[in-house]
C-alpha positions as protocol buffer text, in pm:
chain_id: "A"
residue {
  index: 1
  type: MET
  ca { x: 1707 y: 3292 z: -1850 }
}
residue {
  index: 2
  type: ASN
  ca { x: 1319 y: 3356 z: -1938 }
}
residue {
  index: 3
  type: ARG
  ca { x: 1023 y: 3182 z: -2205 }
}
residue {
  index: 4
  type: ARG
  ca { x: 1048 y: 3478 z: -2385 }
}
residue {
  index: 5
  type: ASN
  ca { x: 1424 y: 3386 z: -2478 }
}
residue {
  index: 6
  type: GLY
  ca { x: 1318 y: 3065 z: -2570 }
}
residue {
  index: 7
  type: TYR
  ca { x: 1371 y: 2857 z: -2258 }
}
residue {
  index: 8
  type: LYS
  ca { x: 1054 y: 2620 z: -2176 }
}
residue {
  index: 9
  type: TYR
  ca { x: 1018 y: 2477 z: -1852 }
}
residue {
  index: 10
  type: PRO
  ca { x: 1163 y: 2124 z: -1934 }
}
residue {
  index: 11
  type: VAL
  ca { x: 1012 y: 1813 z: -1794 }
}
residue {
  index: 12
  type: HIS
  ca { x: 1128 y: 1463 z: -1686 }
}
residue {
  index: 13
  type: ILE
  ca { x: 844 y: 1122 z: -1679 }
}
residue {
  index: 14
  type: SER
  ca { x: 1047 y: 796 z: -1511 }
}
residue {
  index: 15
  type: SER
  ca { x: 994 y: 566 z: -1819 }
}
residue {
  index: 16
  type: GLU
  ca { x: 901 y: 325 z: -1551 }
}
residue {
  index: 17
  type: LYS
  ca { x: 678 y: 495 z: -1346 }
}
residue {
  index: 18
  type: ARG
  ca { x: 502 y: 667 z: -1616 }
}
residue {
  index: 19
  type: ARG
  ca { x: 526 y: 984 z: -1447 }
}
residue {
  index: 20
  type: PRO
  ca { x: 711 y: 1293 z: -1385 }
}
residue {
  index: 21
  type: LEU
  ca { x: 925 y: 1218 z: -1011 }
}
residue {
  index: 22
  type: ASN
  ca { x: 1000 y: 1551 z: -961 }
}
residue {
  index: 23
  type: ARG
  ca { x: 659 y: 1730 z: -750 }
}
residue {
  index: 24
  type: GLY
  ca { x: 723 y: 2097 z: -969 }
}
residue {
  index: 25
  type: GLN
  ca { x: 762 y: 1875 z: -1315 }
}
residue {
  index: 26
  type: SER
  ca { x: 410 y: 1667 z: -1226 }
}
residue {
  index: 27
  type: ALA
  ca { x: 238 y: 1988 z: -1132 }
}
residue {
  index: 28
  type: LYS
  ca { x: 348 y: 2219 z: -1410 }
}
residue {
  index: 29
  type: LEU
  ca { x: 295 y: 1866 z: -1658 }
}
residue {
  index: 30
  type: SER
  ca { x: -70 y: 1874 z: -1489 }
}
residue {
  index: 31
  type: ASN
  ca { x: -158 y: 2212 z: -1536 }
}
residue {
  index: 32
  type: THR
  ca { x: -87 y: 2229 z: -1886 }
}
residue {
  index: 33
  type: LEU
  ca { x: -279 y: 1876 z: -1986 }
}
residue {
  index: 34
  type: GLY
  ca { x: -526 y: 2133 z: -1753 }
}
residue {
  index: 35
  type: ILE
  ca { x: -559 y: 2365 z: -2000 }
}
residue {
  index: 36
  type: ILE
  ca { x: -510 y: 2140 z: -2288 }
}
residue {
  index: 37
  type: ALA
  ca { x: -831 y: 1957 z: -2188 }
}
residue {
  index: 38
  type: ARG
  ca { x: -1040 y: 2259 z: -2146 }
}
residue {
  index: 39
  type: GLU
  ca { x: -918 y: 2534 z: -2407 }
}
residue {
  index: 40
  type: HIS
  ca { x: -726 y: 2354 z: -2725 }
}
residue {
  index: 41
  type: ILE
  ca { x: -905 y: 2002 z: -2740 }
}
residue {
  index: 42
  type: PRO
  ca { x: -1272 y: 1923 z: -2851 }
}
residue {
  index: 43
  type: MET
  ca { x: -1482 y: 1754 z: -2483 }
}
residue {
  index: 44
  type: PRO
  ca { x: -1564 y: 1372 z: -2598 }
}
residue {
  index: 45
  type: THR
  ca { x: -1852 y: 1256 z: -2430 }
}
residue {
  index: 46
  type: ARG
  ca { x: -1556 y: 908 z: -2449 }
}
residue {
  index: 47
  type: TRP
  ca { x: -1208 y: 978 z: -2519 }
}
residue {
  index: 48
  type: THR
  ca { x: -1245 y: 704 z: -2832 }
}
residue {
  index: 49
  type: LYS
  ca { x: -1416 y: 962 z: -2964 }
}
residue {
  index: 50
  type: LEU
  ca { x: -1130 y: 1195 z: -3056 }
}
residue {
  index: 51
  type: GLY
  ca { x: -955 y: 1173 z: -3311 }
}
residue {
  index: 52
  type: GLU
  ca { x: -564 y: 1225 z: -3474 }
}
residue {
  index: 53
  type: ASP
  ca { x: -648 y: 1510 z: -3561 }
}
residue {
  index: 54
  type: ASP
  ca { x: -844 y: 1671 z: -3231 }
}
residue {
  index: 55
  type: ILE
  ca { x: -514 y: 1556 z: -3081 }
}
residue {
  index: 56
  type: LEU
  ca { x: -187 y: 1694 z: -3271 }
}
residue {
  index: 57
  type: PRO
  ca { x: -313 y: 2121 z: -3156 }
}
residue {
  index: 58
  type: ALA
  ca { x: -258 y: 1935 z: -2713 }
}
residue {
  index: 59
  type: PHE
  ca { x: 112 y: 1873 z: -2842 }
}
residue {
  index: 60
  type: ASP
  ca { x: 146 y: 2157 z: -3062 }
}
residue {
  index: 61
  type: TYR
  ca { x: 51 y: 2362 z: -2759 }
}
residue {
  index: 62
  type: LEU
  ca { x: 214 y: 2167 z: -2533 }
}
residue {
  index: 63
  type: SER
  ca { x: 524 y: 2230 z: -2772 }
}
residue {
  index: 64
  type: LEU
  ca { x: 515 y: 2632 z: -2717 }
}
residue {
  index: 65
  type: LYS
  ca { x: 547 y: 2563 z: -2312 }
}
residue {
  index: 66
  type: LEU
  ca { x: 697 y: 2274 z: -2172 }
}
residue {
  index: 67
  type: ASP
  ca { x: 1041 y: 2070 z: -2351 }
}
residue {
  index: 68
  type: ILE
  ca { x: 903 y: 1676 z: -2239 }
}
residue {
  index: 69
  type: VAL
  ca { x: 1230 y: 1593 z: -2244 }
}
residue {
  index: 70
  type: GLY
  ca { x: 1358 y: 1247 z: -2515 }
}
residue {
  index: 71
  type: LEU
  ca { x: 950 y: 1252 z: -2623 }
}
residue {
  index: 72
  type: ASP
  ca { x: 876 y: 964 z: -2858 }
}
residue {
  index: 73
  type: ARG
  ca { x: 580 y: 730 z: -2898 }
}
residue {
  index: 74
  type: GLU
  ca { x: 705 y: 572 z: -2548 }
}
residue {
  index: 75
  type: LYS
  ca { x: 662 y: 925 z: -2406 }
}
residue {
  index: 76
  type: LYS
  ca { x: 366 y: 1086 z: -2607 }
}
residue {
  index: 77
  type: ASP
  ca { x: 131 y: 742 z: -2469 }
}
residue {
  index: 78
  type: MET
  ca { x: 240 y: 900 z: -2147 }
}
residue {
  index: 79
  type: VAL
  ca { x: 87 y: 1243 z: -2217 }
}
residue {
  index: 80
  type: LEU
  ca { x: -179 y: 1017 z: -2376 }
}
residue {
  index: 81
  type: ASP
  ca { x: -236 y: 854 z: -2064 }
}
residue {
  index: 82
  type: LEU
  ca { x: -226 y: 1189 z: -1819 }
}
residue {
  index: 83
  type: LEU
  ca { x: -473 y: 1416 z: -2044 }
}
residue {
  index: 84
  type: LYS
  ca { x: -679 y: 1107 z: -2057 }
}
residue {
  index: 85
  type: ASN
  ca { x: -766 y: 1204 z: -1715 }
}
residue {
  index: 86
  type: ARG
  ca { x: -780 y: 1554 z: -1742 }
}
residue {
  index: 87
  type: THR
  ca { x: -1024 y: 1549 z: -2016 }
}
residue {
  index: 88
  type: ARG
  ca { x: -1269 y: 1308 z: -1784 }
}
residue {
  index: 89
  type: ASN
  ca { x: -1175 y: 1507 z: -1453 }
}
residue {
  index: 90
  type: GLN
  ca { x: -1261 y: 1891 z: -1709 }
}
residue {
  index: 91
  type: ARG
  ca { x: -1568 y: 1612 z: -1791 }
}
residue {
  index: 92
  type: TYR
  ca { x: -1678 y: 1548 z: -1502 }
}
residue {
  index: 93
  type: LYS
  ca { x: -1674 y: 1927 z: -1444 }
}
residue {
  index: 94
  type: LEU
  ca { x: -1938 y: 2010 z: -1754 }
}
residue {
  index: 95
  type: HIS
  ca { x: -2153 y: 1737 z: -1575 }
}
residue {
  index: 96
  type: GLN
  ca { x: -2210 y: 1925 z: -1289 }
}
residue {
  index: 97
  type: ARG
  ca { x: -2268 y: 2201 z: -1465 }
}
residue {
  index: 98
  type: PHE
  ca { x: -2545 y: 2152 z: -1696 }
}
residue {
  index: 99
  type: LEU
  ca { x: -2684 y: 1891 z: -1355 }
}
residue {
  index: 100
  type: LYS
  ca { x: -2778 y: 2219 z: -1196 }
}
residue {
  index: 101
  type: HIS
  ca { x: -3034 y: 2289 z: -1426 }
}
residue {
  index: 102
  type: PRO
  ca { x: -3393 y: 2105 z: -1415 }
}
residue {
  index: 103
  type: THR
  ca { x: -3420 y: 2044 z: -1828 }
}
residue {
  index: 104
  type: LYS
  ca { x: -3212 y: 1992 z: -2119 }
}
residue {
  index: 105
  type: GLU
  ca { x: -3360 y: 2337 z: -2292 }
}
residue {
  index: 106
  type: GLU
  ca { x: -3199 y: 2470 z: -2033 }
}
residue {
  index: 107
  type: ALA
  ca { x: -2868 y: 2324 z: -2003 }
}
residue {
  index: 108
  type: LEU
  ca { x: -2804 y: 2404 z: -2432 }
}
residue {
  index: 109
  type: LEU
  ca { x: -2845 y: 2807 z: -2343 }
}
residue {
  index: 110
  type: ASP
  ca { x: -2565 y: 2739 z: -2043 }
}
residue {
  index: 111
  type: VAL
  ca { x: -2305 y: 2697 z: -2277 }
}
residue {
  index: 112
  type: PRO
  ca { x: -1944 y: 2727 z: -2129 }
}
residue {
  index: 113
  type: SER
  ca { x: -1698 y: 3001 z: -2231 }
}
residue {
  index: 114
  type: GLU
  ca { x: -1418 y: 2718 z: -2339 }
}
residue {
  index: 115
  type: LEU
  ca { x: -1683 y: 2559 z: -2575 }
}
residue {
  index: 116
  type: ASN
  ca { x: -1830 y: 2588 z: -2860 }
}
residue {
  index: 117
  type: GLU
  ca { x: -2221 y: 2517 z: -2945 }
}
residue {
  index: 118
  type: GLU
  ca { x: -2171 y: 2260 z: -3142 }
}
residue {
  index: 119
  type: ASN
  ca { x: -1962 y: 2048 z: -2843 }
}
residue {
  index: 120
  type: TRP
  ca { x: -2175 y: 2196 z: -2540 }
}
residue {
  index: 121
  type: GLU
  ca { x: -2491 y: 2052 z: -2731 }
}
residue {
  index: 122
  type: SER
  ca { x: -2336 y: 1661 z: -2823 }
}
residue {
  index: 123
  type: LEU
  ca { x: -2259 y: 1613 z: -2430 }
}
residue {
  index: 124
  type: CYS
  ca { x: -2613 y: 1811 z: -2378 }
}
residue {
  index: 125
  type: ALA
  ca { x: -2747 y: 1560 z: -2630 }
}
residue {
  index: 126
  type: TYR
  ca { x: -2522 y: 1213 z: -2456 }
}
residue {
  index: 127
  type: TRP
  ca { x: -2598 y: 1296 z: -2062 }
}
residue {
  index: 128
  type: SER
  ca { x: -2997 y: 1346 z: -2153 }
}
residue {
  index: 129
  type: ASP
  ca { x: -2951 y: 1005 z: -2294 }
}
residue {
  index: 130
  type: PRO
  ca { x: -3118 y: 778 z: -2049 }
}
residue {
  index: 131
  type: LYS
  ca { x: -2887 y: 503 z: -2051 }
}
residue {
  index: 132
  type: VAL
  ca { x: -2598 y: 713 z: -2076 }
}
residue {
  index: 133
  type: GLN
  ca { x: -2855 y: 870 z: -1687 }
}
residue {
  index: 134
  type: GLU
  ca { x: -2871 y: 475 z: -1544 }
}
residue {
  index: 135
  type: ILE
  ca { x: -2505 y: 438 z: -1598 }
}
residue {
  index: 136
  type: CYS
  ca { x: -2402 y: 763 z: -1430 }
}
residue {
  index: 137
  type: GLU
  ca { x: -2577 y: 720 z: -1113 }
}
residue {
  index: 138
  type: VAL
  ca { x: -2484 y: 316 z: -1084 }
}
residue {
  index: 139
  type: ASN
  ca { x: -2177 y: 514 z: -1108 }
}
residue {
  index: 140
  type: LYS
  ca { x: -2257 y: 815 z: -910 }
}
residue {
  index: 141
  type: ARG
  ca { x: -2341 y: 564 z: -510 }
}
residue {
  index: 142
  type: ASN
  ca { x: -2060 y: 326 z: -627 }
}
residue {
  index: 143
  type: ARG
  ca { x: -1848 y: 623 z: -548 }
}
residue {
  index: 144
  type: ASN
  ca { x: -2078 y: 712 z: -281 }
}
residue {
  index: 145
  type: LYS
  ca { x: -1959 y: 343 z: -74 }
}
residue {
  index: 146
  type: LEU
  ca { x: -1615 y: 451 z: -79 }
}
residue {
  index: 147
  type: SER
  ca { x: -1420 y: 358 z: 165 }
}
residue {
  index: 148
  type: ILE
  ca { x: -999 y: 375 z: 106 }
}
residue {
  index: 149
  type: LEU
  ca { x: -992 y: 750 z: 102 }
}
residue {
  index: 150
  type: HIS
  ca { x: -603 y: 860 z: -2 }
}
residue {
  index: 151
  type: ASN
  ca { x: -539 y: 1178 z: 131 }
}
residue {
  index: 152
  type: GLN
  ca { x: -311 y: 1343 z: -90 }
}
residue {
  index: 153
  type: GLY
  ca { x: -564 y: 1552 z: -364 }
}
residue {
  index: 154
  type: SER
  ca { x: -428 y: 1612 z: -734 }
}
residue {
  index: 155
  type: ARG
  ca { x: -63 y: 1563 z: -632 }
}
residue {
  index: 156
  type: ALA
  ca { x: 52 y: 1208 z: -754 }
}
residue {
  index: 157
  type: PHE
  ca { x: 136 y: 909 z: -556 }
}
residue {
  index: 158
  type: VAL
  ca { x: 451 y: 868 z: -741 }
}
residue {
  index: 159
  type: THR
  ca { x: 598 y: 1251 z: -624 }
}
residue {
  index: 160
  type: LEU
  ca { x: 587 y: 1088 z: -269 }
}
residue {
  index: 161
  type: LEU
  ca { x: 661 y: 762 z: -310 }
}
residue {
  index: 162
  type: ASP
  ca { x: 991 y: 888 z: -543 }
}
residue {
  index: 163
  type: GLU
  ca { x: 1079 y: 1095 z: -220 }
}
residue {
  index: 164
  type: LEU
  ca { x: 1019 y: 876 z: 34 }
}
residue {
  index: 165
  type: GLU
  ca { x: 1229 y: 660 z: -137 }
}
residue {
  index: 166
  type: GLU
  ca { x: 1517 y: 889 z: -142 }
}
residue {
  index: 167
  type: LYS
  ca { x: 1494 y: 975 z: 231 }
}
residue {
  index: 168
  type: GLU
  ca { x: 1487 y: 627 z: 334 }
}
residue {
  index: 169
  type: GLY
  ca { x: 1740 y: 512 z: 69 }
}
residue {
  index: 170
  type: ARG
  ca { x: 1557 y: 168 z: -58 }
}
residue {
  index: 171
  type: GLN
  ca { x: 1236 y: 42 z: -218 }
}
residue {
  index: 172
  type: LEU
  ca { x: 941 y: 127 z: -6 }
}
residue {
  index: 173
  type: ASN
  ca { x: 656 y: -194 z: -74 }
}
residue {
  index: 174
  type: LYS
  ca { x: 293 y: -147 z: -96 }
}
residue {
  index: 175
  type: VAL
  ca { x: 259 y: -112 z: 286 }
}
residue {
  index: 176
  type: GLU
  ca { x: 432 y: 54 z: 384 }
}
residue {
  index: 177
  type: PHE
  ca { x: 317 y: 318 z: 161 }
}
residue {
  index: 178
  type: PHE
  ca { x: 13 y: 313 z: 218 }
}
residue {
  index: 179
  type: PRO
  ca { x: 18 y: 449 z: 612 }
}
residue {
  index: 180
  type: PRO
  ca { x: 204 y: 803 z: 466 }
}
residue {
  index: 181
  type: THR
  ca { x: -44 y: 780 z: 173 }
}
residue {
  index: 182
  type: HIS
  ca { x: -391 y: 699 z: 418 }
}
residue {
  index: 183
  type: CYS
  ca { x: -245 y: 845 z: 740 }
}
residue {
  index: 184
  type: THR
  ca { x: -243 y: 1262 z: 810 }
}
residue {
  index: 185
  type: ASN
  ca { x: -117 y: 1238 z: 1186 }
}
residue {
  index: 186
  type: GLY
  ca { x: -220 y: 969 z: 1353 }
}
residue {
  index: 187
  type: LYS
  ca { x: -563 y: 975 z: 1184 }
}
residue {
  index: 188
  type: TRP
  ca { x: -622 y: 749 z: 902 }
}
residue {
  index: 189
  type: THR
  ca { x: -872 y: 971 z: 658 }
}
residue {
  index: 190
  type: THR
  ca { x: -1120 y: 640 z: 696 }
}
residue {
  index: 191
  type: PRO
  ca { x: -1241 y: 389 z: 953 }
}
residue {
  index: 192
  type: ASP
  ca { x: -1161 y: 119 z: 675 }
}
residue {
  index: 193
  type: CYS
  ca { x: -789 y: 228 z: 619 }
}
residue {
  index: 194
  type: GLU
  ca { x: -694 y: 121 z: 887 }
}
residue {
  index: 195
  type: VAL
  ca { x: -831 y: -259 z: 913 }
}
residue {
  index: 196
  type: LYS
  ca { x: -711 y: -310 z: 598 }
}
residue {
  index: 197
  type: TYR
  ca { x: -399 y: -157 z: 690 }
}
residue {
  index: 198
  type: ASN
  ca { x: -397 y: -390 z: 1065 }
}
residue {
  index: 199
  type: ALA
  ca { x: -506 y: -644 z: 828 }
}
residue {
  index: 200
  type: MET
  ca { x: -184 y: -590 z: 631 }
}
residue {
  index: 201
  type: GLN
  ca { x: -33 y: -668 z: 949 }
}
residue {
  index: 202
  type: ASP
  ca { x: -78 y: -953 z: 1018 }
}
residue {
  index: 203
  type: LEU
  ca { x: -76 y: -1187 z: 778 }
}
residue {
  index: 204
  type: GLN
  ca { x: 232 y: -1032 z: 766 }
}
residue {
  index: 205
  type: ALA
  ca { x: 304 y: -1127 z: 1053 }
}
residue {
  index: 206
  type: LYS
  ca { x: 111 y: -1462 z: 1015 }
}
residue {
  index: 207
  type: SER
  ca { x: 316 y: -1457 z: 703 }
}
residue {
  index: 208
  type: ILE
  ca { x: 677 y: -1512 z: 940 }
}
residue {
  index: 209
  type: GLU
  ca { x: 517 y: -1744 z: 1262 }
}
residue {
  index: 210
  type: GLU
  ca { x: 449 y: -2037 z: 937 }
}
residue {
  index: 211
  type: GLY
  ca { x: 731 y: -1973 z: 717 }
}
residue {
  index: 212
  type: SER
  ca { x: 517 y: -1903 z: 439 }
}
residue {
  index: 213
  type: SER
  ca { x: 694 y: -1709 z: 159 }
}
residue {
  index: 214
  type: MET
  ca { x: 405 y: -1473 z: 76 }
}
residue {
  index: 215
  type: THR
  ca { x: 599 y: -1062 z: -22 }
}
residue {
  index: 216
  type: PRO
  ca { x: 399 y: -730 z: 194 }
}
residue {
  index: 217
  type: ASN
  ca { x: 310 y: -647 z: -136 }
}
residue {
  index: 218
  type: GLU
  ca { x: 213 y: -1006 z: -201 }
}
residue {
  index: 219
  type: CYS
  ca { x: 65 y: -917 z: 165 }
}
residue {
  index: 220
  type: TYR
  ca { x: -153 y: -603 z: 50 }
}
residue {
  index: 221
  type: ASP
  ca { x: -283 y: -721 z: -304 }
}
residue {
  index: 222
  type: LYS
  ca { x: -463 y: -1011 z: -78 }
}
residue {
  index: 223
  type: ILE
  ca { x: -619 y: -764 z: 153 }
}
residue {
  index: 224
  type: MET
  ca { x: -724 y: -502 z: -87 }
}
residue {
  index: 225
  type: GLY
  ca { x: -851 y: -705 z: -380 }
}
residue {
  index: 226
  type: VAL
  ca { x: -639 y: -723 z: -708 }
}
residue {
  index: 227
  type: LYS
  ca { x: -766 y: -546 z: -1004 }
}
residue {
  index: 228
  type: SER
  ca { x: -655 y: -517 z: -1383 }
}
residue {
  index: 229
  type: GLY
  ca { x: -427 y: -285 z: -1506 }
}
residue {
  index: 230
  type: TYR
  ca { x: -512 y: -86 z: -1083 }
}
residue {
  index: 231
  type: ASP
  ca { x: -298 y: -76 z: -803 }
}
residue {
  index: 232
  type: LYS
  ca { x: -632 y: 3 z: -530 }
}
residue {
  index: 233
  type: GLY
  ca { x: -548 y: 252 z: -291 }
}
residue {
  index: 234
  type: PHE
  ca { x: -304 y: 409 z: -485 }
}
residue {
  index: 235
  type: GLY
  ca { x: -420 y: 644 z: -640 }
}
residue {
  index: 236
  type: TYR
  ca { x: -450 y: 777 z: -1002 }
}
residue {
  index: 237
  type: GLY
  ca { x: -65 y: 637 z: -1032 }
}
residue {
  index: 238
  type: PRO
  ca { x: 152 y: 351 z: -1163 }
}
residue {
  index: 239
  type: LYS
  ca { x: -1 y: 21 z: -1364 }
}
residue {
  index: 240
  type: PRO
  ca { x: 70 y: -303 z: -1135 }
}
residue {
  index: 241
  type: PRO
  ca { x: 235 y: -523 z: -1359 }
}
residue {
  index: 242
  type: SER
  ca { x: 30 y: -783 z: -1521 }
}
residue {
  index: 243
  type: LYS
  ca { x: -72 y: -1124 z: -1404 }
}
residue {
  index: 244
  type: ALA
  ca { x: 193 y: -1285 z: -1603 }
}
residue {
  index: 245
  type: SER
  ca { x: 511 y: -979 z: -1506 }
}
residue {
  index: 246
  type: SER
  ca { x: 380 y: -1080 z: -1138 }
}
residue {
  index: 247
  type: THR
  ca { x: 395 y: -1436 z: -1154 }
}
residue {
  index: 248
  type: SER
  ca { x: 690 y: -1500 z: -1344 }
}
residue {
  index: 249
  type: THR
  ca { x: 880 y: -1227 z: -1128 }
}
residue {
  index: 250
  type: ARG
  ca { x: 704 y: -1482 z: -861 }
}
residue {
  index: 251
  type: LYS
  ca { x: 905 y: -1768 z: -1062 }
}
residue {
  index: 252
  type: LEU
  ca { x: 1174 y: -1616 z: -1002 }
}
residue {
  index: 253
  type: GLU
  ca { x: 1225 y: -1514 z: -638 }
}
residue {
  index: 254
  type: ILE
  ca { x: 1158 y: -1833 z: -593 }
}
residue {
  index: 255
  type: GLU
  ca { x: 1467 y: -1995 z: -786 }
}
residue {
  index: 256
  type: ASN
  ca { x: 1631 y: -1746 z: -667 }
}
residue {
  index: 257
  type: ALA
  ca { x: 1592 y: -1835 z: -271 }
}
residue {
  index: 258
  type: GLN
  ca { x: 1601 y: -2263 z: -412 }
}
residue {
  index: 259
  type: LEU
  ca { x: 1981 y: -2150 z: -571 }
}
residue {
  index: 260
  type: LYS
  ca { x: 2081 y: -2000 z: -230 }
}
residue {
  index: 261
  type: GLU
  ca { x: 2035 y: -2284 z: -59 }
}
residue {
  index: 262
  type: ARG
  ca { x: 2188 y: -2529 z: -283 }
}
residue {
  index: 263
  type: LEU
  ca { x: 2518 y: -2226 z: -231 }
}
residue {
  index: 264
  type: GLY
  ca { x: 2485 y: -2271 z: 156 }
}
residue {
  index: 265
  type: GLU
  ca { x: 2475 y: -2607 z: 119 }
}
residue {
  index: 266
  type: THR
  ca { x: 2808 y: -2623 z: -156 }
}
residue {
  index: 267
  type: GLU
  ca { x: 2983 y: -2376 z: 60 }
}
residue {
  index: 268
  type: SER
  ca { x: 2947 y: -2625 z: 437 }
}
residue {
  index: 269
  type: GLU
  ca { x: 3027 y: -2927 z: 221 }
}
residue {
  index: 270
  type: VAL
  ca { x: 3391 y: -2690 z: 95 }
}
residue {
  index: 271
  type: ALA
  ca { x: 3450 y: -2662 z: 451 }
}
residue {
  index: 272
  type: ASP
  ca { x: 3391 y: -2955 z: 582 }
}
residue {
  index: 273
  type: LEU
  ca { x: 3630 y: -3121 z: 306 }
}
residue {
  index: 274
  type: LYS
  ca { x: 3863 y: -2825 z: 382 }
}
residue {
  index: 275
  type: ALA
  ca { x: 3858 y: -2961 z: 751 }
}
residue {
  index: 276
  type: ARG
  ca { x: 3933 y: -3260 z: 649 }
}
residue {
  index: 277
  type: MET
  ca { x: 4205 y: -3160 z: 457 }
}
residue {
  index: 278
  type: GLU
  ca { x: 4383 y: -2967 z: 730 }
}
residue {
  index: 279
  type: ASN
  ca { x: 4335 y: -3334 z: 976 }
}
residue {
  index: 280
  type: GLN
  ca { x: 4483 y: -3554 z: 670 }
}
residue {
  index: 281
  type: GLU
  ca { x: 4792 y: -3284 z: 656 }
}
residue {
  index: 282
  type: LYS
  ca { x: 4814 y: -3310 z: 1009 }
}
residue {
  index: 283
  type: LEU
  ca { x: 4864 y: -3646 z: 1032 }
}
residue {
  index: 284
  type: LEU
  ca { x: 5075 y: -3674 z: 737 }
}
residue {
  index: 285
  type: ASN
  ca { x: 5317 y: -3405 z: 908 }
}
residue {
  index: 286
  type: MET
  ca { x: 5364 y: -3604 z: 1218 }
}
residue {
  index: 287
  type: LEU
  ca { x: 5380 y: -3969 z: 1074 }
}
residue {
  index: 288
  type: LEU
  ca { x: 5670 y: -3787 z: 866 }
}
residue {
  index: 289
  type: ALA
  ca { x: 5825 y: -3662 z: 1176 }
}
residue {
  index: 290
  type: GLN
  ca { x: 5821 y: -3996 z: 1362 }
}
residue {
  index: 291
  type: GLN
  ca { x: 6076 y: -4129 z: 1079 }
}
residue {
  index: 292
  type: ASN
  ca { x: 6312 y: -3851 z: 1171 }
}
residue {
  index: 293
  type: MET
  ca { x: 6143 y: -3738 z: 812 }
}
residue {
  index: 294
  type: GLN
  ca { x: 6150 y: -3301 z: 660 }
}
residue {
  index: 295
  type: PRO
  ca { x: 5792 y: -3281 z: 619 }
}
residue {
  index: 296
  type: PRO
  ca { x: 5674 y: -3241 z: 232 }
}
residue {
  index: 297
  type: ASN
  ca { x: 5582 y: -2926 z: 88 }
}
residue {
  index: 298
  type: ILE
  ca { x: 5147 y: -2955 z: 24 }
}
């Protein structure tokens, strides 16, 4: 069945991961959203500048090309989050085009084919603002300082994570997932990646040796640092749980460990009681035998 007969490529978005887990579906959705960002919505100076009327064409085009299974309000927000990222990428490319020209006036003459003149003029005016230029320069310096680089390119981390977990038959923690995304054929993407990974391993070993209750994910966060709404080293992927959620999870883990300990103590007490009852039964049988009496059923 082909598109001419009404077929649309199905895409399943994981509510938990907020992304398609299938590699082909993830790439198809990403490519389609890239086309939308370039050709079907205005290019804003900031995402928040887009109104609802600006976004509607995006979903009109998306509905023609793909079948987002179970597209409700929650999944629409997930799609918008992905579109926001694709729009950011396209705006960066347009900014590089702007920077190739020595003056704003020359840049204005180089209107990209995917934009109208009004949209391009607004972007050029924005990038010519001294305050914006200062922010861009700071961002550039910060990017140059990045020492933790992954090896996944434009591929979504969640698709690789899903494939690895399916292969292993279990969930992977952050420490286990770090080498596949930062090391290729035994070679780390940067020296700092190897340093960070060794530090995670050392912290885990120390935690076990000292009887600490730190989980592998907590060891990862301790070494990599924690930033609200972002898992460092995981690229543009699933968002980490909130601090409140992490605290609640940690509390449940502690309570679960305490319950297991109490259960073990109870089982030990029951076993001890059972042994004592058996000894008493043997003693009673011996006494009855001495009196030539038939032992009762106990």
